[in-house]
Amino acid sequence: MSWLERCYQTYEHNIAEVGVPSINRFGKELPMLLPIAHTTQKVHIELNLTTEGKFLSARVLRPDEMTTIIPCTEESSARTSGLIPHPLVDKLQYIAGDYENYGGSKKMMWVEYLRQLQAWCDSLYGLPQVRAVLFYLEKGCLIKDLIEAGILFAGPDGKLMKKWTGAKEEIPPIFQIVTGGDQTETFARFRVGGKALSNDTMVWNSFIQYYLSILKREGFCYVQGKKMLLSQFSPYKIRNPGDRAKLISSNDNTNFTYRGRFNNAEEALSIGYETTQKAHSALRWLIGRQGINSGDQTILVWGMANELIPPVTGDSYGLVKDLEDSEAYLDGPEDIPEFDKPIADTCAAFALRFNNAIQGYRNKLHDSSKITVMILDSATQGRMSIRYYRELSGSRLMDSVEDWHRNFAWEQRYQKEYKEEKGKSILKSVTFFGAPAPKDIAEAAYGLKVDARLKQHTIERLLPCITEQRPCPRDLIHALMYRAANGIAMEPWEERKTRSIACALVRGYYHRNKKEDFSMALDESCSDRSYLFGRILACADQLERSYNYYFLGDTHRPTNALRMETIFTQRPAKTTDLLRKKLEPYLERLIKNNRSIYSNDLMLKLLDQIPIELFNNEPLSELYLLGYASQRAEFFKKSNVERLVDDDDK
């Protein structure tokens, strides 16, 4: 099934949502599912007319009122620099007969606009309220009436002011909302007999029926597989109101769009007008409601029946919070212990909430659920491509998402949430045990200032790993390892985040790519050379931390182990010998003052476990990260004194 067919079916499944405004749980207005032959436009003023077409009043619209559903033809919906009028709502350049009298500098299209509106009104589908607009605009006094009503403002020369020249505190509303403050760029809509035409379903249906009656181009629709009225232009405004990129375009008949393959564009692809209108409207609606945007890249996951779907580009913390915050959560607060409290900073507490979240999503998604995953991107302003497209059953998606969050998991501390302390709401770090988000993985691998395109490409490569359980890219694991090994060059919080994300990806990589499982707990039975060297590095680090704590009172001072970590991964045997020599003064003073040297004793045991033939300078694999992190975590559990040496609160 193609994306066009899936989007068309989504529109048909949600036909009751057409024209229905909605907001999300944060109070933000969401895009509407539009009727065919309609688009949206930012409109600045609204004129109030009588049913006989007489001007009553006008007002400047508030920012939250400006987005308006307007009728459009195929040509007008695709206009950029071309002069093609919309059928009803448009700029002064099109609807004002006195546009030139008041300083309009662009070509006036009033006659063309009236001719088009007259044809609609004279058809079998004409309405009295639309005729009232026609009667009024034929008088050619729109701008004059708006100036007299105090909506628009003329200068001393009698022309519309291009910008406000008066006192800043007295600036009229119209100058604040029109692009560049140029009043000639004003869009106007209409209210007739007290009812807004932009919200009138009778007006919508009237134009749809009229426009379908005048379309002449008929042919075979490749999507629906039947003969019907065909589309000539493809809609844009797909990702946002200012988006000019199109998914389908064949207007280049001189270069390489279809030349050499087909005689004309219709042989390459022919789509029904109703099909493409509904498909693009559904895609626009879905992106506005649940699309994830990163620059020009948009990731969209949706179900045919508007099911609740887990966030595939979020971390485990976000997956849990999104479901708990959703009104569609099935089980309700009483079924989750301490539901109204922040996620507890323990592995068991978070695991309970994670399991509840997974079950909640599974109750919504099953084998019959049809889920689509799509990545859209554009290299130029006018062309958009589908970089990734998959159709999955709900159960398969949930199996893949659960596998990702369970096996690409490690202790993460980079999220924050508000917690109540002494009657105040304080933003504090939260510990969760799960998978990181793809964007955080990209930043961990390539730095916080990673190039936007590289970041988007990394997210694109990771998405199939999440939704289809594909193998994790090997080069990404290498990038994470090398950057985590250079933690000394980062801020402490970034170093911790990078290391924990690297551990999560390494653990998942070995599970999925090599069928080897590592837990977050220390595996004392693991005899892998790199894992053991990682534990040795943690011992050297802990020994110096203990010295710094007891004798310097400084737990934040970088240790020799961390300073030498990068070279340690490249030449472990030589670097271990060097570290041992650097630790001798610290060890002697700890012994002299009767302090614990457990980490040193453990280091010697670990060195004995490495066979002599493997104690060499062959570079370490990424498994050293798991050995280091697990051994450090084990040190912190030994005693309260050891835990004081933890630097996680730097």
XYZ file of C-alpha atoms in Angstrom:
650
model
C 0.000 0.000 0.000
C 1.317 3.479 -0.874
C 1.489 6.421 1.472
C -1.188 8.150 -0.604
C -3.618 5.299 -0.141
C -2.874 5.036 3.575
C -3.391 8.792 4.061
C -6.587 8.702 1.970
C -7.961 5.878 4.125
C -7.006 7.778 7.269
C -9.061 10.727 6.029
C -12.054 8.471 5.359
C -11.748 6.863 8.802
C -11.737 10.298 10.452
C -14.319 12.046 8.257
C -16.177 13.231 11.379
C -13.118 15.358 12.286
C -13.326 17.499 9.132
C -13.444 21.153 10.124
C -13.498 20.375 13.846
C -11.056 22.569 15.818
C -9.095 20.945 18.630
C -6.335 21.706 21.103
C -3.786 19.465 22.776
C -3.437 18.975 26.517
C -1.090 21.958 26.686
C -3.729 24.295 25.252
C -2.083 24.621 21.820
C -4.407 24.823 18.818
C -3.974 21.865 16.456
C -4.432 21.877 12.663
C -7.867 20.909 11.396
C -8.671 18.139 8.972
C -9.690 20.253 5.982
C -12.520 19.686 3.516
C -11.368 19.131 -0.051
C -10.876 22.234 -2.228
C -9.965 24.237 0.889
C -6.774 25.387 2.538
C -5.788 27.572 5.476
C -4.585 31.149 5.439
C -3.532 33.719 8.031
C -6.242 36.392 7.714
C -5.949 39.843 9.278
C -9.388 41.438 9.253
C -13.032 40.366 9.185
C -15.768 42.393 7.482
C -19.357 42.238 8.707
C -21.964 42.567 5.924
C -25.731 42.489 5.777
C -27.500 39.807 3.771
C -28.045 42.473 1.099
C -24.321 43.132 0.794
C -24.053 46.371 2.767
C -21.013 47.152 4.905
C -21.733 47.228 8.641
C -18.394 47.036 10.439
C -14.955 45.451 10.462
C -12.414 44.355 13.040
C -8.785 43.317 13.255
C -8.452 39.660 14.215
C -6.550 38.455 17.241
C -3.542 36.200 16.550
C -5.475 33.147 17.773
C -8.298 33.921 15.283
C -6.196 34.488 12.186
C -5.912 30.921 10.857
C -8.899 30.604 8.535
C -10.280 27.846 6.319
C -10.696 29.308 2.828
C -11.926 27.860 -0.504
C -9.231 27.415 -3.137
C -8.765 26.126 -6.628
C -5.887 23.881 -7.611
C -4.171 26.858 -9.228
C -4.677 29.255 -6.313
C -3.618 26.710 -3.701
C -0.316 26.245 -5.544
C 0.323 29.936 -6.261
C 3.657 31.416 -5.283
C 4.520 34.459 -7.362
C 1.675 33.880 -9.825
C -1.418 36.120 -9.843
C -4.306 33.709 -9.302
C -7.231 34.722 -7.067
C -8.715 32.566 -4.349
C -12.472 32.089 -4.771
C -13.605 34.043 -1.676
C -10.985 35.132 0.898
C -7.947 36.980 -0.410
C -5.668 40.026 -0.206
C -6.700 43.594 -0.995
C -4.866 43.248 -4.293
C -7.599 40.813 -5.413
C -10.777 41.882 -3.608
C -10.541 45.693 -3.399
C -11.753 47.638 -6.418
C -10.076 50.790 -5.059
C -6.706 49.087 -4.479
C -4.821 51.252 -6.987
C -6.489 54.463 -5.744
C -4.964 53.904 -2.312
C -1.398 53.202 -3.377
C -1.395 49.520 -4.218
C 1.842 48.838 -6.099
C 1.142 45.307 -7.347
C -1.025 44.366 -10.300
C -4.683 44.596 -9.318
C -6.632 41.341 -9.888
C -10.067 42.628 -8.866
C -11.739 41.927 -12.223
C -10.387 38.360 -12.336
C -11.487 37.786 -8.737
C -15.037 39.054 -9.403
C -15.311 36.962 -12.571
C -14.444 33.815 -10.617
C -16.761 34.658 -7.720
C -19.583 35.525 -10.156
C -19.291 32.104 -11.803
C -19.675 30.396 -8.413
C -22.684 32.544 -7.486
C -24.364 31.951 -10.884
C -23.964 28.184 -10.660
C -26.510 25.715 -9.323
C -24.564 25.727 -6.073
C -24.545 29.474 -5.398
C -25.612 30.697 -1.940
C -27.232 33.992 -0.849
C -24.493 34.716 1.688
C -21.788 34.371 -0.959
C -23.780 36.600 -3.337
C -23.876 39.231 -0.562
C -20.053 39.317 -0.643
C -20.128 39.646 -4.432
C -22.667 42.504 -4.303
C -20.548 44.409 -1.813
C -17.186 43.959 -3.525
C -18.621 44.979 -6.910
C -19.033 48.497 -5.453
C -15.253 48.873 -5.348
C -15.148 50.765 -2.043
C -13.586 48.205 0.305
C -10.454 50.138 1.331
C -12.440 53.379 1.662
C -14.860 51.687 4.075
C -12.012 50.142 6.083
C -10.282 53.534 6.457
C -13.508 55.157 7.598
C -14.019 52.314 10.086
C -10.547 52.935 11.580
C -9.171 49.566 10.481
C -6.753 50.770 7.795
C -4.887 54.089 7.793
C -4.053 56.513 4.996
C -1.156 58.956 5.055
C -1.150 62.669 4.183
C -1.039 61.743 0.473
C -4.272 59.797 0.758
C -2.524 56.450 0.138
C -2.334 53.514 2.540
C 0.639 53.876 4.866
C 3.346 51.264 4.204
C 4.486 51.537 7.818
C 3.425 53.351 10.953
C 5.146 56.700 11.414
C 3.386 57.840 14.579
C 4.228 57.228 18.229
C 5.216 53.660 19.015
C 2.757 53.383 21.904
C -0.092 54.426 19.568
C 0.587 51.879 16.810
C -2.736 50.484 15.466
C -3.332 46.711 15.599
C -3.213 46.232 11.816
C 0.448 47.289 11.656
C 1.347 44.703 14.290
C -0.035 41.679 12.460
C 0.484 42.395 8.744
C 3.812 41.267 7.290
C 6.267 44.159 7.383
C 3.512 46.517 8.526
C 2.418 46.968 4.876
C -1.363 47.409 4.895
C -1.659 46.543 1.197
C -0.789 42.946 2.148
C -3.916 42.617 4.310
C -6.076 39.490 3.937
C -9.820 39.846 4.593
C -12.601 37.371 5.339
C -16.342 37.925 5.643
C -19.258 37.594 8.033
C -22.749 37.839 6.536
C -25.872 38.248 8.626
C -23.828 37.702 11.761
C -22.426 34.320 10.651
C -18.790 33.760 9.647
C -18.567 32.231 6.175
C -15.222 30.594 7.004
C -16.941 28.294 9.534
C -20.117 27.680 7.536
C -20.301 24.075 6.305
C -22.957 25.122 3.769
C -20.401 27.437 2.168
C -17.779 24.678 2.214
C -20.083 22.165 0.526
C -21.339 24.743 -1.942
C -17.848 25.482 -3.236
C -16.817 21.801 -3.260
C -19.803 20.847 -5.422
C -19.299 23.855 -7.686
C -15.584 23.249 -8.153
C -16.003 19.529 -8.889
C -18.606 20.480 -11.512
C -16.135 22.645 -13.440
C -13.161 20.261 -13.381
C -12.760 18.753 -16.836
C -9.624 16.606 -16.646
C -10.643 12.971 -16.236
C -8.554 9.824 -16.159
C -7.407 6.764 -14.236
C -6.424 7.300 -10.584
C -3.401 5.149 -9.733
C -4.303 5.159 -6.030
C -7.983 4.210 -6.047
C -7.801 2.236 -9.270
C -10.781 3.854 -10.959
C -11.654 6.558 -13.446
C -12.299 9.937 -11.860
C -11.524 13.646 -12.023
C -7.753 14.055 -11.936
C -5.523 16.459 -10.061
C -3.303 18.850 -11.987
C -1.326 20.354 -9.083
C -0.128 18.855 -5.832
C -0.871 20.676 -2.540
C 1.842 22.080 -0.314
C 1.792 23.500 3.276
C 2.328 19.909 4.398
C 4.581 20.334 7.463
C 3.511 23.854 8.443
C 1.623 26.843 6.977
C 4.826 28.256 5.477
C 6.027 24.996 3.906
C 6.376 25.307 0.123
C 7.798 21.834 -0.504
C 5.705 19.317 -2.436
C 5.781 15.531 -2.355
C 4.503 15.217 -5.927
C 5.680 17.509 -8.696
C 5.923 17.132 -12.470
C 5.980 20.724 -13.678
C 9.478 20.431 -15.139
C 9.008 19.247 -18.723
C 12.413 20.368 -19.987
C 14.832 18.661 -17.619
C 14.768 15.299 -15.899
C 11.479 14.993 -13.996
C 10.088 12.408 -16.418
C 11.918 13.042 -19.724
C 13.364 9.892 -21.248
C 10.967 7.664 -19.329
C 7.507 8.932 -20.264
C 5.974 11.123 -22.926
C 4.111 13.249 -20.405
C 3.681 13.630 -16.660
C 0.366 11.744 -16.599
C 2.090 8.545 -17.733
C 4.367 8.746 -14.689
C 1.589 9.293 -12.177
C -2.043 10.273 -12.371
C -4.002 10.891 -9.172
C -7.636 11.726 -8.615
C -8.357 15.248 -7.399
C -10.404 14.049 -4.447
C -7.744 11.432 -3.633
C -4.815 13.831 -3.475
C -6.825 16.480 -1.631
C -7.889 14.053 1.098
C -4.505 12.342 1.334
C -2.568 15.591 1.711
C -5.124 17.013 4.120
C -4.839 13.912 6.310
C -1.036 14.042 6.186
C -1.042 17.731 7.140
C -3.496 17.016 9.977
C -1.444 14.114 11.320
C 1.853 16.023 11.226
C 0.316 18.927 13.113
C -1.091 16.638 15.788
C 1.679 14.100 16.305
C 4.588 14.784 13.969
C 8.077 15.243 15.422
C 10.000 18.001 13.659
C 13.757 18.501 13.597
C 14.691 21.183 11.096
C 13.449 20.029 7.694
C 12.972 16.478 8.937
C 9.570 15.276 10.141
C 8.934 11.893 11.735
C 5.331 10.715 11.769
C 3.807 7.589 13.288
C 0.060 7.105 13.119
C -2.724 4.562 13.204
C -5.702 4.355 10.892
C -8.165 4.645 13.794
C -6.240 7.403 15.590
C -4.893 4.961 18.198
C -2.655 5.983 21.081
C 0.887 5.182 19.886
C 4.102 5.179 21.933
C 6.587 7.958 21.049
C 9.148 6.121 18.910
C 11.670 8.962 19.075
C 11.483 9.501 22.827
C 13.384 7.951 25.703
C 11.900 5.506 28.221
C 11.106 8.321 30.625
C 9.112 10.133 27.938
C 7.276 6.943 26.981
C 6.037 6.520 30.547
C 5.180 10.180 31.095
C 3.338 10.531 27.772
C 0.962 7.714 28.639
C 0.437 8.841 32.217
C -0.347 12.372 31.022
C -2.729 11.145 28.330
C -6.475 11.307 28.921
C -6.750 8.110 26.905
C -4.867 6.061 29.503
C -6.942 2.951 30.040
C -6.353 1.743 33.582
C -6.562 5.027 35.459
C -4.599 6.383 38.422
C -5.912 3.852 40.906
C -4.176 1.016 39.080
C -0.667 2.492 39.372
C 0.931 2.877 42.799
C 1.817 6.493 43.632
C 0.510 7.582 40.228
C 0.429 11.247 41.155
C 4.019 11.351 42.370
C 7.190 11.914 40.315
C 8.914 8.815 38.973
C 10.932 7.354 41.832
C 14.698 7.217 41.484
C 14.916 3.438 41.819
C 15.149 0.710 39.230
C 12.190 -1.236 40.680
C 9.872 1.788 40.873
C 10.571 2.878 37.320
C 10.294 -0.702 36.041
C 6.797 -0.922 37.529
C 5.668 2.239 35.783
C 7.358 1.219 32.539
C 5.589 -2.152 32.571
C 2.257 -0.417 33.188
C 2.922 1.970 30.301
C 3.798 -0.855 27.892
C 0.628 -2.707 28.886
C -1.404 0.453 28.430
C -0.136 0.892 24.887
C -0.642 -2.800 24.112
C -4.273 -2.526 25.179
C -4.692 0.134 22.501
C -2.661 -1.595 19.783
C -3.218 -5.139 18.557
C -2.731 -7.266 15.443
C -5.542 -5.543 13.543
C -4.148 -2.058 14.209
C -2.497 -0.618 11.098
C 0.436 1.588 12.018
C 2.430 3.675 9.549
C 5.910 5.098 10.158
C 7.179 7.822 7.827
C 10.128 10.218 7.640
C 9.776 13.311 5.454
C 12.673 15.563 4.511
C 13.446 18.260 1.963
C 16.749 19.262 0.446
C 15.270 22.319 -1.296
C 12.374 24.660 -0.589
C 10.189 23.219 -3.326
C 10.787 19.466 -3.154
C 10.152 16.981 -0.352
C 11.016 13.288 -0.191
C 9.897 10.309 1.852
C 13.113 9.035 3.401
C 11.578 6.119 5.265
C 8.201 4.405 5.045
C 6.929 1.282 6.790
C 3.525 -0.219 7.539
C 3.343 -2.387 10.657
C 0.750 -4.134 12.761
C 0.200 -2.663 16.209
C 1.528 -5.762 17.978
C 4.702 -5.827 15.885
C 5.375 -2.171 16.602
C 4.873 -2.714 20.333
C 7.174 -5.769 20.303
C 9.890 -3.700 18.633
C 9.440 -0.656 20.884
C 9.470 -2.799 24.027
C 12.578 -4.666 22.861
C 14.365 -1.336 22.269
C 13.515 0.126 25.665
C 14.350 -3.052 27.582
C 17.612 -3.995 25.889
C 19.077 -0.609 24.963
C 18.721 0.455 28.577
C 21.087 1.844 31.186
C 20.822 4.159 34.153
C 20.135 7.657 32.804
C 20.207 10.900 34.801
C 19.842 13.647 32.219
C 16.083 14.187 32.503
C 14.606 16.725 34.907
C 11.187 17.234 36.447
C 9.636 19.469 39.066
C 9.460 18.063 42.591
C 7.853 19.515 45.677
C 10.281 20.364 48.479
C 9.217 22.415 51.492
C 6.217 23.771 49.640
C 8.233 24.834 46.593
C 8.401 23.314 43.127
C 12.055 22.670 42.297
C 13.483 21.367 39.010
C 15.624 18.335 39.872
C 17.378 15.548 38.020
C 15.492 12.291 37.613
C 17.019 8.850 37.414
C 15.382 6.341 35.088
C 16.529 2.982 33.821
C 15.832 2.797 30.122
C 16.769 3.709 26.560
C 17.838 7.229 25.527
C 16.128 9.240 22.785
C 17.650 9.141 19.262
C 18.415 12.883 19.323
C 20.330 12.430 22.589
C 22.194 9.490 21.058
C 23.246 11.678 18.122
C 24.469 14.415 20.471
C 26.332 11.880 22.600
C 28.064 10.417 19.535
C 28.947 13.653 17.749
C 28.727 16.427 20.344
C 26.131 18.965 21.409
C 26.967 21.136 18.401
C 26.470 18.299 15.932
C 25.600 19.434 12.416
C 21.823 19.472 11.918
C 21.995 17.213 8.872
C 24.194 14.664 10.638
C 21.815 14.676 13.595
C 18.811 14.110 11.336
C 20.653 11.347 9.448
C 21.507 9.603 12.727
C 17.887 9.736 13.878
C 16.829 8.375 10.494
C 19.252 5.450 10.841
C 18.091 4.681 14.374
C 14.370 4.687 13.625
C 14.356 1.217 11.946
C 16.288 -0.100 14.967
C 13.372 1.013 17.141
C 10.406 0.129 14.927
C 11.715 -2.997 13.152
C 14.419 -4.373 15.507
C 17.094 -3.899 12.861
C 20.776 -4.203 13.872
C 22.349 -1.139 15.457
C 24.899 0.681 13.221
C 28.451 -0.349 14.100
C 29.996 3.024 13.277
C 27.640 4.717 15.750
C 28.883 2.433 18.531
C 32.475 3.360 17.668
C 31.645 7.074 17.721
C 29.975 6.744 21.127
C 32.900 4.770 22.552
C 35.574 7.203 21.421
C 33.662 10.230 22.652
C 32.825 8.628 26.008
C 36.512 7.807 26.442
C 37.292 11.513 26.097
C 35.001 12.568 28.920
C 37.757 14.648 30.509
C 37.184 17.222 27.731
C 33.499 17.662 28.625
C 31.525 19.281 31.381
C 30.795 16.744 34.171
C 27.057 16.555 33.373
C 27.761 16.002 29.681
C 30.377 13.371 30.426
C 27.904 11.432 32.603
C 25.171 11.683 29.988
C 27.479 10.607 27.158
C 28.834 7.642 29.112
C 25.412 6.371 30.186
C 24.033 6.678 26.638
C 27.093 4.889 25.259
C 26.604 2.055 27.756
C 22.939 1.736 26.756
C 23.803 1.467 23.056
C 26.685 -0.949 23.648
C 24.445 -3.194 25.747
C 21.744 -3.173 23.067
C 24.270 -3.683 20.292
C 25.601 -6.873 21.873
C 22.070 -8.133 22.531
C 20.781 -7.518 19.016
C 23.853 -7.806 16.786
C 25.853 -10.458 18.644
C 23.156 -12.245 20.706
C 25.091 -11.625 23.920
C 23.354 -10.241 26.988
C 24.875 -7.935 29.580
C 22.969 -6.624 32.553
C 23.480 -3.280 34.270
C 24.739 -5.164 37.316
C 28.400 -6.128 37.579
C 29.115 -9.460 35.882
C 31.981 -10.957 37.879
C 31.969 -14.063 35.714
C 32.685 -12.146 32.493
C 36.178 -12.962 31.263
C 36.149 -10.701 28.217
C 39.485 -8.861 28.019
C 37.939 -5.443 27.353
C 35.361 -5.847 30.129
C 38.122 -6.722 32.617
C 40.273 -3.785 31.531
C 37.246 -1.537 32.018
C 36.899 -2.799 35.588
C 40.630 -2.202 36.141
C 40.234 1.400 34.963
C 37.359 1.848 37.427
C 39.565 0.502 40.250
C 42.353 2.954 39.416
C 39.817 5.767 39.260
C 38.240 4.817 42.597
C 41.580 4.505 44.404
C 42.534 8.066 43.486
C 39.010 9.337 44.272
C 39.305 7.833 47.750
C 42.617 9.589 48.268
C 41.168 12.916 47.054
C 38.197 12.561 49.387
C 40.117 11.599 52.531
C 43.146 13.874 52.182
C 42.094 16.731 49.896
C 38.377 16.928 50.592
C 37.799 17.214 46.831
C 35.575 14.677 45.047
C 35.456 16.617 41.789
C 39.129 16.589 40.922
C 39.807 14.655 37.661
C 41.747 11.465 38.255
C 44.694 10.126 36.285
C 42.494 7.256 35.121
C 40.055 9.651 33.432
C 42.840 11.807 32.021
C 44.425 8.756 30.430
C 41.218 6.954 29.419
C 41.518 7.648 25.701
C 45.063 6.301 25.480
C 44.058 3.477 27.821
C 41.561 2.222 25.210
C 44.277 2.259 22.536
C 47.202 0.773 24.534
C 45.719 -0.808 27.672
C 48.742 -2.818 28.902
C 51.222 0.046 28.678
C 48.736 2.540 30.176
C 47.896 0.183 33.050
C 51.562 -0.016 34.023
C 51.818 3.763 33.881
C 48.671 4.179 36.005
C 50.024 1.752 38.625
C 53.163 3.890 38.983
C 51.128 7.093 39.314
C 48.958 5.500 42.021
C 51.866 4.370 44.220
C 52.073 7.618 46.289
C 48.309 7.579 46.887
C 48.363 3.911 47.845
C 51.235 4.367 50.322
C 49.483 7.204 52.153
C 46.160 5.328 52.287
C 47.932 2.319 53.840
C 49.876 4.520 56.228
C 46.638 6.120 57.486
C 44.872 2.796 57.751
C 42.366 3.605 55.018
C 40.608 1.071 52.803
C 42.535 -0.057 49.734
C 39.829 -2.451 48.542
C 39.902 -0.997 45.025
C 43.654 -1.695 44.760
C 43.239 -5.295 45.942
C 40.456 -5.808 43.424
C 42.628 -4.341 40.678
C 45.342 -6.897 41.373
C 42.811 -9.745 41.248
C 41.488 -8.513 37.929
C 44.978 -8.241 36.483
C 45.545 -11.860 37.442
C 42.388 -12.878 35.550
C 43.744 -11.575 32.234
C 45.854 -14.283 30.518
C 49.439 -13.195 29.843
C 48.950 -13.512 26.091
C 45.988 -11.101 26.256
C 47.733 -8.531 28.445
C 48.903 -6.542 25.451
C 48.358 -3.247 23.684
C 45.633 -4.375 21.307
C 42.888 -1.671 21.400
C 39.905 -2.376 23.626
C 36.415 -2.971 22.338
C 33.401 -0.957 23.476
C 32.741 -3.565 26.194
C 35.246 -1.793 28.402
C 32.547 0.874 28.938
C 30.204 -1.664 30.519
C 32.974 -3.048 32.716
C 33.950 0.435 33.883
C 30.366 1.629 34.531
C 29.251 -1.546 36.305
C 32.335 -1.629 38.529
C 31.884 2.025 39.481
C 28.248 1.396 40.383
C 29.356 -1.560 42.512
C 31.831 0.627 44.407
C 29.085 3.086 45.272
C 27.015 0.326 46.834
C 29.802 -0.911 49.097
C 29.487 1.628 51.872
C 28.299 5.118 52.706
C 31.909 6.313 52.672
C 32.440 5.000 49.177
C 29.181 6.621 48.011
C 30.408 10.009 49.177
C 33.092 9.730 46.552
C 30.484 9.551 43.780
C 30.620 12.597 41.545
C 27.114 12.281 40.100
C 26.073 15.478 41.837
C 28.809 17.659 40.352
